[in-house]
């Protein structure tokens, strides 16, 4: 369906990534946010708080992130598209409810504007060190989708995408920004509402008698109903059967948990988004994402000028990880160079997917600033040898 | 309540009138013999019959615990959430669809310990929720550990030599935080409890009903307070009805008097009224009423 024009601020804007993310959420149809202030993410909800009563919706500032991350899920079951926004310490507090969203298949978006950690770390400075937490942070086996924008324009475009994927797969989608992307101001073009595709909720058309809340009817993703519609359904974080009833047997557990994972992994190729350039003749591929991809671009350009055969693969989806793409490249390139603002998180995935066919150079940085392009260039040179 | 219904409720031979409110396909339930939780559910169902609330727009939200399992047994839209977070979940549900009548049904540990922060803030905001707190003075589901409600010197699995922490007086806490309706009954007071739940349904704002309830398996037995029946006798003998009692006076002890009754019944604008008024006042014509749920579906 097309976006509700009331939420779409069509035109050219000069705004930062946080604000663009908010506009993306509104364009995607989000009419509910629950949040708790934390730098460098607060601007997203500040803008939402100002905008949403003029487009028909609700913002509530909760007493903590534990509350915010479940309040939004109540809103989803009440019929809203909903999200929350946070950074490191708040993201840590939200982990239990990311698991709850995964288990109950509550479509929603968690925005994490990454800052330096662990703990309070670097409240105002960038990092990309929550990438593994986004994937694995809640206990148990489950799957999520995580997107990494590298510009305010993408903060807008990909936030819409995040909501659409959340609805399509009924999963929590992690929107992994970083402090620099969140606070960088650039031109953002917001198209007219009739050019914005939004994914409607997978609402059931079944009768009250026919409807079973977790029966996928042969599909991977079940249909949903909202409270108050007469279905009288049950939702639980306990292991449950197709009726949504607790059923704590190894068989039900196996069926449910595998489906929660498989609905994402089986669609990984379709979900995976990346940007590539100069891969055809590449000896070395720089794999990067978020703000680091923009620093890496400089290093790649310089390397090319120096005659090095270096290509670029920018991850837009971090999870599911574009494994197939890496594996395919690993068969024909010498090495991957993976700069990131952490001590080597996605580099582990690259290495794993490469399966020993190509070398992986992890270019770590503890956060607080960005890499120097020179440092990336040096590793490209080394990897090309 | 009609006498017929009363008789029916008390007589096992007659088809149970509360059955339509339960997921009979989930029976038998998990609760122990002598447990008070089932009694509270019976009262809840009676209140549904008597107050004639629209069941389609009624949603029930529980946290985790023996009481938290209530959500799984009622034939309503029901949500079994995470430990302590029933209130914030219910807050989101209510705000997204204000037409819903939202009941939170959970235990003392869930609502007052891990969820204590949400309890006071929801009362402060005066979110239109009906909270039923089954207070068995213990963490039952996990095996009888000390709760913030465990009274003086009671023995628990984590205070094997007796507790010494002062406990919460929940009516006092929620009144101070802003609740508009506060009552306490025990599982002995089935009619009063059903009536109180019915009253709360017709109240707009944060309503809190504490039900003192036995956990013979883990609390009474360990404290040599007898079984479920002995506890009923204790409730009968030691309960004093004092409607309007100052909540500062209603703290509980291990074997002393239990003050029951309706303590608070007042009116103040609820969160959604306040929000609406503020937006209309500040934004005037620019204010747009929150969108309805159908809008997210194609
Ligand atoms: C985050 C989290 N911590 C701990 C638990 C374990 N746990 C389950 S129920 C419970 C206590 C429940 O006590 P109460 O709310 O009083 O309910 P009751 O069982 O007494 O009805 C605890 C600690 C949990 N499920 N989740
Ligand atoms: S353990 Fe206690 S509270 Fe839980 S079902 Fe048994 S008696 Fe009831
Ligand atoms: Mg308890």
XYZ file of C-alpha atoms and ligand atoms in Angstrom:
718
model
C 0.000 0.000 0.000
C 1.042 3.646 -0.350
C 2.168 5.804 2.540
C -0.388 7.877 4.429
C 0.312 11.373 3.076
C -0.209 12.932 6.498
C 3.029 11.379 7.720
C 5.108 12.294 4.696
C 7.029 15.562 4.665
C 7.578 15.614 0.919
C 10.386 17.890 -0.227
C 14.083 18.578 0.104
C 15.367 18.950 3.614
C 18.682 19.668 5.243
C 18.447 17.497 8.347
C 20.540 15.120 10.398
C 20.294 11.342 10.466
C 18.289 11.234 13.697
C 15.658 13.565 12.278
C 15.627 11.718 8.972
C 15.049 8.455 10.837
C 12.028 10.015 12.535
C 10.649 11.161 9.181
C 11.218 7.689 7.784
C 9.245 6.184 10.655
C 6.377 8.611 10.093
C 6.398 7.939 6.364
C 6.372 4.195 7.062
C 3.207 4.643 9.065
C 4.634 4.519 12.596
C 2.172 6.300 14.823
C 3.461 5.165 18.168
C 6.828 5.519 19.851
C 7.888 4.888 23.401
C 11.298 6.088 24.434
C 13.684 7.017 27.169
C 16.197 9.808 26.556
C 19.751 8.826 25.736
C 22.487 10.499 23.725
C 23.028 10.374 20.781
C 19.580 9.054 19.880
C 17.168 11.391 21.630
C 16.622 13.709 18.677
C 14.686 10.961 16.923
C 11.982 10.862 19.577
C 12.137 14.595 20.242
C 11.154 15.166 16.650
C 8.572 12.401 16.826
C 7.063 13.975 19.970
C 6.710 17.260 18.100
C 5.395 15.781 14.868
C 3.139 12.917 15.861
C 0.204 14.830 17.386
C -0.106 16.651 14.076
C -0.344 13.443 12.040
C -2.452 11.312 14.392
C -0.466 9.236 16.863
C 1.168 8.965 20.242
C 4.553 9.391 21.839
C 5.133 8.435 25.435
C 8.329 8.955 27.372
C 8.540 5.930 29.631
C 10.317 5.517 32.956
C 13.102 3.391 31.499
C 14.056 1.354 28.450
C 12.634 -1.856 29.861
C 9.280 -0.138 29.816
C 9.753 1.574 26.449
C 10.705 -1.666 24.713
C 7.534 -3.460 25.836
C 5.137 -0.503 25.724
C 5.738 -0.315 22.006
C 4.798 -3.994 21.689
C 1.544 -3.419 23.527
C 0.872 -0.691 20.986
C 1.544 -3.068 18.100
C -1.028 -5.540 19.423
C -3.374 -2.612 19.840
C -3.033 -1.937 16.116
C -0.224 0.591 15.727
C 3.081 0.515 13.929
C 5.508 1.265 16.707
C 9.171 1.698 17.507
C 11.641 2.757 20.135
C 14.957 4.535 19.919
C 17.988 4.183 22.122
C 21.746 3.873 22.408
C 24.181 1.448 24.114
C 23.082 1.309 27.775
C 19.420 1.508 26.810
C 19.893 -1.097 24.100
C 21.308 -3.431 26.739
C 18.186 -2.941 28.864
C 15.953 -3.746 25.901
C 17.377 -7.174 25.212
C 14.715 -9.168 27.047
C 12.032 -7.501 24.988
C 13.801 -8.044 21.698
C 13.514 -11.720 22.601
C 9.856 -11.238 23.496
C 9.189 -9.586 20.121
C 11.011 -12.407 18.343
C 9.114 -15.091 20.280
C 5.683 -13.498 19.963
C 6.389 -12.356 16.370
C 5.563 -8.761 17.133
C 6.479 -6.565 14.164
C 8.424 -3.560 15.447
C 11.585 -1.512 15.051
C 14.375 -0.864 17.549
C 16.643 2.031 16.591
C 20.113 1.952 18.156
C 22.265 5.017 17.514
C 25.531 3.421 18.493
C 27.974 5.139 20.820
C 31.189 3.945 22.448
C 30.849 1.236 25.100
C 30.950 -0.880 27.150
C 28.807 0.610 29.901
C 28.401 4.389 29.788
C 31.481 4.500 27.595
C 31.507 7.436 25.208
C 28.033 8.992 25.379
C 28.597 11.530 22.610
C 30.995 9.690 20.347
C 30.547 7.014 17.713
C 31.087 3.283 17.691
C 29.718 0.271 15.851
C 30.198 -2.114 18.699
C 26.598 -3.290 19.178
C 26.515 -5.270 15.954
C 26.785 -8.672 17.597
C 24.478 -7.594 20.402
C 21.871 -6.698 17.788
C 22.064 -10.238 16.485
C 22.548 -12.246 19.649
C 21.711 -9.966 22.570
C 18.624 -11.705 23.893
C 18.855 -15.228 25.253
C 17.867 -18.247 23.205
C 17.876 -18.870 19.477
C 16.027 -16.474 17.237
C 16.689 -14.317 14.216
C 16.353 -10.623 13.574
C 16.991 -8.253 10.717
C 19.494 -5.408 11.143
C 20.084 -2.500 8.782
C 23.005 -0.042 8.755
C 22.429 3.356 7.112
C 25.433 5.447 6.142
C 23.789 8.828 5.485
C 20.806 10.890 6.578
C 19.129 10.021 3.261
C 19.475 6.347 4.111
C 18.265 6.999 7.633
C 15.051 8.066 5.944
C 14.869 5.424 3.213
C 15.986 2.477 5.291
C 13.776 3.299 8.264
C 10.842 2.773 5.910
C 12.470 -0.445 4.787
C 12.935 -1.495 8.426
C 9.228 -1.099 9.154
C 8.329 -2.909 5.948
C 10.563 -5.862 6.768
C 9.220 -5.954 10.332
C 5.697 -6.324 8.966
C 6.594 -8.793 6.240
C 8.451 -11.165 8.535
C 6.855 -10.277 11.866
C 10.232 -9.713 13.482
C 11.897 -6.989 15.483
C 14.142 -5.069 13.086
C 17.282 -3.448 14.477
C 18.112 -0.121 12.920
C 21.830 0.213 13.590
C 22.854 3.828 13.197
C 25.958 5.353 14.739
C 26.598 8.693 16.384
C 28.168 10.258 13.293
C 25.408 9.227 10.911
C 22.849 10.268 13.504
C 24.297 13.733 13.935
C 25.528 14.431 10.417
C 23.424 16.921 8.473
C 22.932 16.435 4.738
C 20.319 16.829 2.084
C 17.409 14.424 2.474
C 14.862 14.092 -0.285
C 11.455 12.893 0.830
C 9.340 11.734 -2.100
C 5.587 12.234 -2.396
C 3.527 9.758 -0.380
C 2.257 7.990 -3.490
C 5.830 7.035 -4.333
C 6.459 5.422 -0.947
C 5.555 1.776 -0.677
C 4.635 0.599 2.810
C 3.985 -2.990 3.783
C 0.602 -3.473 5.416
C 0.271 -5.599 8.503
C -0.265 -9.256 7.746
C -3.730 -9.106 9.248
C -5.870 -12.177 9.159
C -9.046 -12.312 7.122
C -10.084 -15.505 8.819
C -13.201 -15.789 10.912
C -13.013 -15.950 14.692
C -13.665 -19.695 14.541
C -10.972 -20.388 11.964
C -8.217 -18.179 13.283
C -5.245 -19.654 15.106
C -2.735 -16.950 16.004
C 0.419 -18.995 15.349
C -0.766 -21.251 12.581
C 1.330 -20.309 9.565
C -0.946 -22.221 7.177
C 2.047 -23.620 5.341
C 3.753 -20.238 5.085
C 6.659 -19.199 7.336
C 4.940 -16.204 8.905
C 1.563 -16.390 10.637
C -1.214 -13.854 10.214
C -1.961 -11.453 13.013
C -5.059 -10.101 14.740
C -5.313 -7.096 17.021
C -6.831 -6.948 20.482
C -10.457 -5.878 20.500
C -11.459 -7.497 17.223
C -13.215 -10.470 18.785
C -10.602 -13.144 18.160
C -9.899 -13.630 21.877
C -6.420 -14.886 21.168
C -3.547 -15.574 23.530
C 0.020 -14.354 23.201
C 2.818 -15.647 25.404
C 6.584 -15.582 25.583
C 6.430 -19.212 26.670
C 6.975 -21.853 24.043
C 3.586 -22.116 22.366
C 1.680 -24.123 19.798
C -0.288 -22.920 16.780
C -3.159 -21.834 19.002
C -0.761 -19.633 20.941
C -1.140 -21.859 23.986
C 1.843 -22.686 26.172
C 3.167 -26.087 25.205
C 6.501 -26.842 26.728
C 7.546 -29.975 24.949
C 10.795 -30.470 23.062
C 8.753 -31.065 19.896
C 6.882 -27.774 20.072
C 10.058 -25.958 21.060
C 11.880 -27.427 18.092
C 9.125 -26.545 15.647
C 8.715 -23.007 16.930
C 12.331 -21.995 17.419
C 13.434 -23.412 14.093
C 10.655 -21.575 12.321
C 11.551 -18.305 14.066
C 15.036 -18.677 12.659
C 14.185 -20.188 9.319
C 11.666 -17.552 8.359
C 14.620 -15.151 8.191
C 17.464 -17.414 7.094
C 15.447 -18.964 4.284
C 14.743 -15.485 2.940
C 18.260 -14.188 3.577
C 19.117 -13.656 -0.083
C 15.951 -11.729 -0.645
C 16.464 -9.597 2.464
C 20.187 -8.973 2.004
C 21.019 -5.519 0.681
C 24.477 -4.310 -0.138
C 26.180 -1.794 -2.366
C 29.012 -3.002 -4.539
C 31.544 -1.393 -6.839
C 34.595 -2.547 -8.775
C 34.237 -6.156 -7.726
C 34.821 -7.664 -11.175
C 38.578 -7.337 -11.264
C 39.140 -6.967 -7.520
C 42.007 -8.606 -5.669
C 40.939 -7.067 -2.406
C 37.431 -6.188 -1.223
C 36.780 -3.658 1.484
C 33.726 -4.716 3.481
C 32.285 -1.926 5.579
C 29.031 -0.417 6.795
C 27.611 2.710 8.423
C 29.904 5.688 8.842
C 32.998 3.554 8.313
C 31.926 2.889 4.735
C 32.296 6.581 3.992
C 35.810 6.729 5.387
C 36.640 3.526 3.558
C 35.451 5.067 0.290
C 38.309 7.572 0.450
C 40.809 4.771 1.022
C 39.346 2.762 -1.867
C 39.496 5.745 -4.243
C 43.122 6.436 -3.333
C 44.039 2.772 -3.732
C 42.419 2.680 -7.165
C 44.361 5.805 -8.146
C 47.490 3.945 -7.149
C 46.492 1.094 -9.473
C 45.425 -1.375 -6.802
C 42.571 -3.649 -7.724
C 40.294 -2.969 -4.834
C 36.544 -3.338 -4.746
C 33.880 -2.273 -2.347
C 31.127 -4.180 -0.635
C 29.022 -2.054 1.675
C 26.706 -3.939 3.954
C 23.265 -2.409 4.196
C 21.806 -5.456 5.887
C 24.156 -6.688 8.575
C 21.699 -9.413 9.629
C 20.919 -11.703 8.001
C 24.557 -11.536 6.974
C 25.057 -11.630 3.160
C 26.939 -14.845 3.471
C 26.401 -16.043 -0.062
C 27.891 -12.885 -1.528
C 31.007 -13.145 0.634
C 31.415 -16.825 -0.165
C 31.128 -16.160 -3.859
C 33.734 -13.372 -3.671
C 36.036 -15.432 -1.472
C 36.456 -17.871 -4.359
C 37.988 -15.221 -6.571
C 39.639 -12.512 -4.451
C 42.794 -12.559 -2.344
C 41.504 -10.856 0.718
C 38.830 -8.909 2.526
C 39.613 -5.783 4.506
C 37.045 -5.090 7.203
C 37.314 -1.745 8.972
C 34.731 -1.162 11.707
C 34.384 0.857 14.889
C 34.738 -2.132 17.171
C 37.353 -4.730 17.950
C 36.346 -6.980 15.075
C 32.701 -8.055 15.083
C 31.456 -8.279 11.490
C 35.002 -9.275 10.483
C 34.303 -12.565 12.227
C 31.313 -13.113 9.974
C 33.322 -12.249 6.870
C 36.017 -14.673 7.934
C 33.458 -17.369 8.630
C 31.671 -16.900 5.304
C 34.990 -16.798 3.429
C 35.655 -20.265 4.771
C 39.435 -19.969 4.425
C 39.295 -19.253 0.676
C 40.420 -15.646 1.103
C 42.187 -13.883 3.936
C 40.326 -11.481 6.233
C 42.062 -8.377 7.575
C 40.137 -6.978 10.515
C 40.846 -3.288 10.958
C 39.692 -2.520 14.463
C 38.983 0.768 16.201
C 37.633 1.050 19.756
C 35.361 3.968 18.847
C 35.290 7.645 19.768
C 36.220 8.807 16.279
C 36.412 7.229 12.858
C 39.279 5.458 11.093
C 41.860 7.494 9.265
C 41.566 6.660 5.533
C 45.369 6.323 5.513
C 45.139 3.450 7.965
C 42.622 1.640 5.802
C 44.778 2.300 2.728
C 47.791 0.747 4.447
C 45.884 -2.455 5.081
C 44.561 -2.495 1.507
C 48.157 -2.259 0.283
C 49.252 -5.030 2.631
C 46.329 -7.231 1.622
C 47.061 -6.712 -2.078
C 50.546 -8.144 -1.808
C -25.850 -10.835 41.680
C -28.915 -13.012 41.434
C -29.400 -15.707 44.027
C -29.542 -18.256 41.217
C -26.112 -17.331 40.064
C -24.800 -17.464 43.584
C -26.172 -20.898 44.061
C -24.798 -21.970 40.736
C -21.361 -20.647 41.596
C -21.320 -22.489 44.851
C -22.754 -25.716 43.504
C -20.537 -28.018 41.498
C -23.441 -30.010 40.086
C -24.749 -27.103 38.097
C -22.918 -26.062 34.937
C -20.424 -23.461 36.046
C -21.577 -20.014 34.849
C -18.003 -18.728 34.734
C -17.025 -21.363 32.185
C -17.749 -19.175 29.146
C -15.059 -16.814 30.411
C -12.428 -19.503 30.577
C -10.439 -21.414 27.995
C -11.825 -24.756 28.999
C -9.565 -26.418 26.433
C -6.635 -25.403 28.642
C -7.927 -27.102 31.769
C -6.787 -28.485 34.140
C -4.895 -25.416 35.310
C -1.503 -25.535 36.978
C -2.492 -24.138 40.368
C -2.074 -26.214 43.530
C -4.981 -27.399 45.669
C -5.847 -24.654 48.131
C -4.258 -21.946 46.008
C -6.150 -18.661 46.035
C -5.480 -17.612 42.450
C -8.336 -19.683 41.002
C -10.723 -18.089 43.489
C -9.720 -14.636 42.285
C -10.329 -15.697 38.687
C -13.768 -16.916 39.672
C -14.472 -13.504 41.209
C -13.134 -11.810 38.103
C -15.488 -13.867 35.949
C -18.410 -13.054 38.253
C -17.550 -9.390 37.891
C -17.637 -9.774 34.112
C -21.100 -11.311 34.336
C -22.442 -8.723 36.722
C -20.958 -5.586 35.290
C -21.828 -6.639 31.725
C -18.623 -5.241 30.315
C -18.178 -5.807 26.608
C -15.936 -8.842 26.397
C -14.761 -8.104 22.882
C -13.089 -4.893 23.962
C -11.650 -6.378 27.132
C -7.972 -7.350 27.112
C -6.067 -8.950 29.938
C -2.326 -8.577 30.463
C -0.234 -10.597 32.896
C 3.396 -10.685 33.874
C 5.211 -13.816 34.979
C 4.449 -15.954 38.017
C 1.726 -18.321 39.214
C -0.655 -15.372 38.954
C 0.792 -14.447 35.584
C -0.706 -17.653 34.229
C -4.174 -16.139 34.510
C -3.771 -14.638 31.045
C -3.569 -18.135 29.605
C -6.857 -19.282 31.098
C -9.270 -16.479 30.294
C -11.224 -16.481 27.048
C -10.243 -12.927 26.208
C -7.538 -11.236 24.168
C -4.805 -12.033 26.633
C -1.126 -11.313 26.835
C 1.375 -13.163 28.985
C 4.273 -10.739 28.854
C 7.635 -10.637 30.655
C 8.367 -10.542 34.368
C 7.383 -7.158 35.753
C 6.343 -5.563 32.490
C 2.624 -6.205 32.281
C 1.874 -2.570 33.107
C 4.019 -0.974 30.402
C 2.724 -3.499 27.845
C -0.830 -2.675 28.918
C 0.011 1.023 28.650
C 0.972 0.627 25.002
C -2.113 -1.452 24.282
C -4.415 1.099 25.888
C -2.791 4.107 24.240
C -2.855 2.505 20.804
C -6.503 1.549 21.163
C -8.253 3.685 23.788
C -11.495 1.775 23.225
C -10.000 -1.266 24.911
C -10.755 -1.971 28.530
C -7.392 -3.185 29.803
C -6.947 -5.331 32.895
C -3.548 -6.132 34.366
C -3.606 -9.325 36.397
C -0.396 -10.288 38.137
C 1.446 -11.199 41.310
C 2.902 -9.101 44.083
C 6.493 -9.801 43.108
C 5.804 -9.089 39.463
C 3.983 -5.821 40.084
C 5.775 -4.458 43.125
C 9.370 -5.725 42.874
C 10.665 -6.076 39.322
C 7.724 -4.046 38.028
C 7.563 -1.583 40.915
C 8.848 1.324 38.899
C 6.169 0.832 36.259
C 3.488 0.484 38.936
C 4.184 3.869 40.457
C 4.616 5.624 37.138
C 1.415 4.228 35.678
C -0.412 5.371 38.830
C 1.231 8.782 38.578
C 0.229 9.142 34.938
C -3.201 7.784 35.793
C -3.246 5.399 32.857
C -6.717 3.907 32.550
C -5.833 0.362 33.669
C -7.504 -1.976 36.119
C -4.769 -3.705 38.077
C -5.565 -6.866 40.017
C -2.658 -7.799 42.234
C -2.779 -11.251 43.756
C -0.667 -10.819 46.852
C 0.395 -14.162 48.258
C 3.242 -12.447 50.119
C 5.819 -14.528 48.273
C 7.471 -15.329 44.960
C 5.529 -18.493 44.405
C 6.360 -19.569 40.872
C 10.073 -19.733 41.618
C 9.729 -21.640 44.866
C 8.905 -19.295 47.719
C 11.538 -16.591 47.842
C 11.167 -13.310 49.722
C 9.022 -10.705 47.989
C 8.869 -7.009 48.824
C 5.504 -7.846 50.392
C 6.718 -10.666 52.652
C 5.748 -9.560 56.177
C 7.871 -9.409 59.292
C 10.082 -12.393 60.078
C 8.271 -14.809 57.769
C 10.508 -17.623 56.632
C 11.186 -17.929 52.932
C 13.609 -19.963 50.862
C 15.959 -16.986 50.557
C 15.485 -15.849 54.157
C 15.622 -19.240 55.847
C 16.216 -17.550 59.212
C 13.312 -15.175 58.747
C 12.954 -11.999 56.738
C 14.016 -8.732 58.266
C 13.442 -6.296 55.397
C 10.487 -4.002 55.932
C 7.728 -4.797 53.438
C 5.620 -2.665 51.124
C 2.121 -1.604 52.047
C 0.791 -1.670 48.483
C -2.434 0.339 48.918
C -0.415 3.101 50.566
C 2.169 3.010 47.796
C -0.301 3.242 44.926
C -2.442 5.847 46.626
C 0.616 8.031 47.113
C 1.552 7.486 43.480
C -1.871 8.649 42.293
C -4.270 5.706 41.846
C -7.929 6.754 41.664
C -9.335 3.517 43.052
C -7.652 1.367 45.675
C -9.218 -1.595 47.412
C -8.072 -4.683 49.235
C -9.951 -7.930 49.805
C -8.917 -11.469 50.580
C -9.910 -14.640 48.790
C -12.395 -15.165 51.588
C -14.302 -12.051 50.461
C -15.460 -13.389 47.116
C -18.554 -11.195 46.764
C -16.812 -8.030 47.836
C -13.931 -8.785 45.525
C -16.226 -9.371 42.540
C -18.022 -6.131 43.373
C -14.748 -4.221 43.633
C -13.613 -5.502 40.238
C -16.956 -4.438 38.797
C -16.527 -0.981 40.314
C -13.066 -0.660 38.868
C -14.449 -1.460 35.405
C -16.581 1.632 35.653
C -13.810 3.818 36.927
C -11.666 5.837 34.544
C -8.041 5.904 35.555
C -5.534 3.778 37.403
C -7.384 1.323 39.639
C -5.653 -1.097 41.952
C -7.200 -4.049 43.729
C -5.014 -6.048 46.055
C -6.211 -9.559 46.790
C -4.604 -11.241 49.751
C -4.383 -14.835 48.690
C -2.957 -18.041 50.107
C -0.020 -19.918 48.705
C -0.328 -22.949 50.940
C 2.437 -24.752 49.105
C 5.193 -22.256 49.727
C 4.155 -19.587 52.165
C 1.619 -20.977 54.621
C 3.265 -24.365 54.994
C 6.767 -23.044 55.457
C 5.479 -20.625 58.084
C 3.375 -23.254 59.842
C 0.217 -21.336 59.020
C -1.720 -24.418 57.982
C -3.331 -25.195 54.647
C -5.709 -23.339 52.353
C -8.672 -23.921 54.620
C -6.802 -22.730 57.725
C -5.915 -19.600 55.796
C -9.580 -18.980 54.979
C -10.353 -19.271 58.674
C -7.580 -16.802 59.431
C -8.865 -14.364 56.790
C -12.356 -14.692 58.220
C -11.286 -14.195 61.809
C -8.738 -11.435 61.319
C -10.119 -9.336 58.469
C -11.689 -6.017 59.422
C -13.692 -4.164 56.824
C -12.764 -0.501 57.009
C -13.842 1.317 53.896
C -12.037 4.602 53.575
C -9.305 3.607 56.038
C -6.182 5.718 55.677
C -3.872 3.543 53.616
C -0.992 4.339 55.955
C -2.816 2.160 58.497
C -3.308 -0.937 56.388
C 0.145 -2.546 56.450
C 0.193 -6.314 56.853
C 1.810 -8.526 59.454
C 2.302 -12.264 59.480
C -0.667 -13.223 61.637
C -2.300 -9.968 62.658
C -5.340 -8.099 61.508
C -5.972 -7.652 57.785
C -7.708 -4.398 57.030
C -9.859 -4.774 53.931
C -12.225 -2.511 52.074
C -12.290 0.241 49.540
C -9.680 2.724 50.625
C -9.579 5.214 47.777
C -12.217 6.249 45.262
C -11.484 9.614 43.723
C -11.466 11.236 40.318
C -8.758 12.916 38.403
C -8.264 13.166 34.651
C -6.603 10.134 33.161
C -3.522 10.196 30.953
C -5.371 10.208 27.672
C -7.637 13.033 28.744
C -4.668 15.058 29.890
C -2.772 14.363 26.695
C -5.731 15.258 24.542
C -6.405 18.489 26.421
C -2.770 19.514 26.240
C -2.502 18.911 22.513
C -5.764 20.677 21.742
C -4.666 23.585 23.878
C -1.195 23.880 22.370
C -1.829 22.826 18.794
C -5.389 23.942 18.143
C -6.387 23.040 14.593
C -3.062 21.377 13.946
C -3.906 18.550 16.332
C -4.951 15.318 14.650
C -6.728 12.578 16.612
C -4.728 9.345 16.867
C -5.213 7.058 13.921
C -7.300 3.896 14.180
C -5.821 0.424 13.910
C -7.360 -0.459 10.537
C -5.071 2.095 8.951
C -2.025 -0.166 9.243
C -3.703 -3.023 7.430
C -4.319 -2.935 3.703
C 13.519 -11.246 34.291
C 13.073 -12.387 35.103
N 13.619 -12.567 36.317
C 13.219 -13.599 37.077
C 12.265 -14.455 36.631
C 11.849 -15.623 37.497
N 10.545 -15.440 38.104
C 9.441 -15.969 37.540
S 8.062 -15.684 38.419
C 8.952 -14.868 39.620
C 8.297 -14.353 40.852
C 6.842 -14.275 40.764
O 6.317 -13.805 41.963
P 4.918 -13.116 41.977
O 4.867 -12.032 40.986
O 4.612 -12.733 43.375
O 3.932 -14.216 41.415
P 3.369 -15.528 42.123
O 4.093 -16.673 41.509
O 3.614 -15.400 43.584
O 1.920 -15.507 41.775
C 10.295 -14.824 39.291
C 11.306 -14.199 40.162
C 11.739 -14.237 35.347
N 10.809 -15.021 34.801
N 12.159 -13.194 34.615
S 2.811 -22.397 44.335
Fe 1.449 -21.189 45.607
S 0.725 -19.537 44.318
Fe 1.625 -21.075 42.973
S -0.107 -22.350 42.355
Fe 0.801 -23.329 44.159
S -0.321 -22.472 45.862
Fe -0.745 -21.178 44.132
Mg 3.453 -13.683 44.766
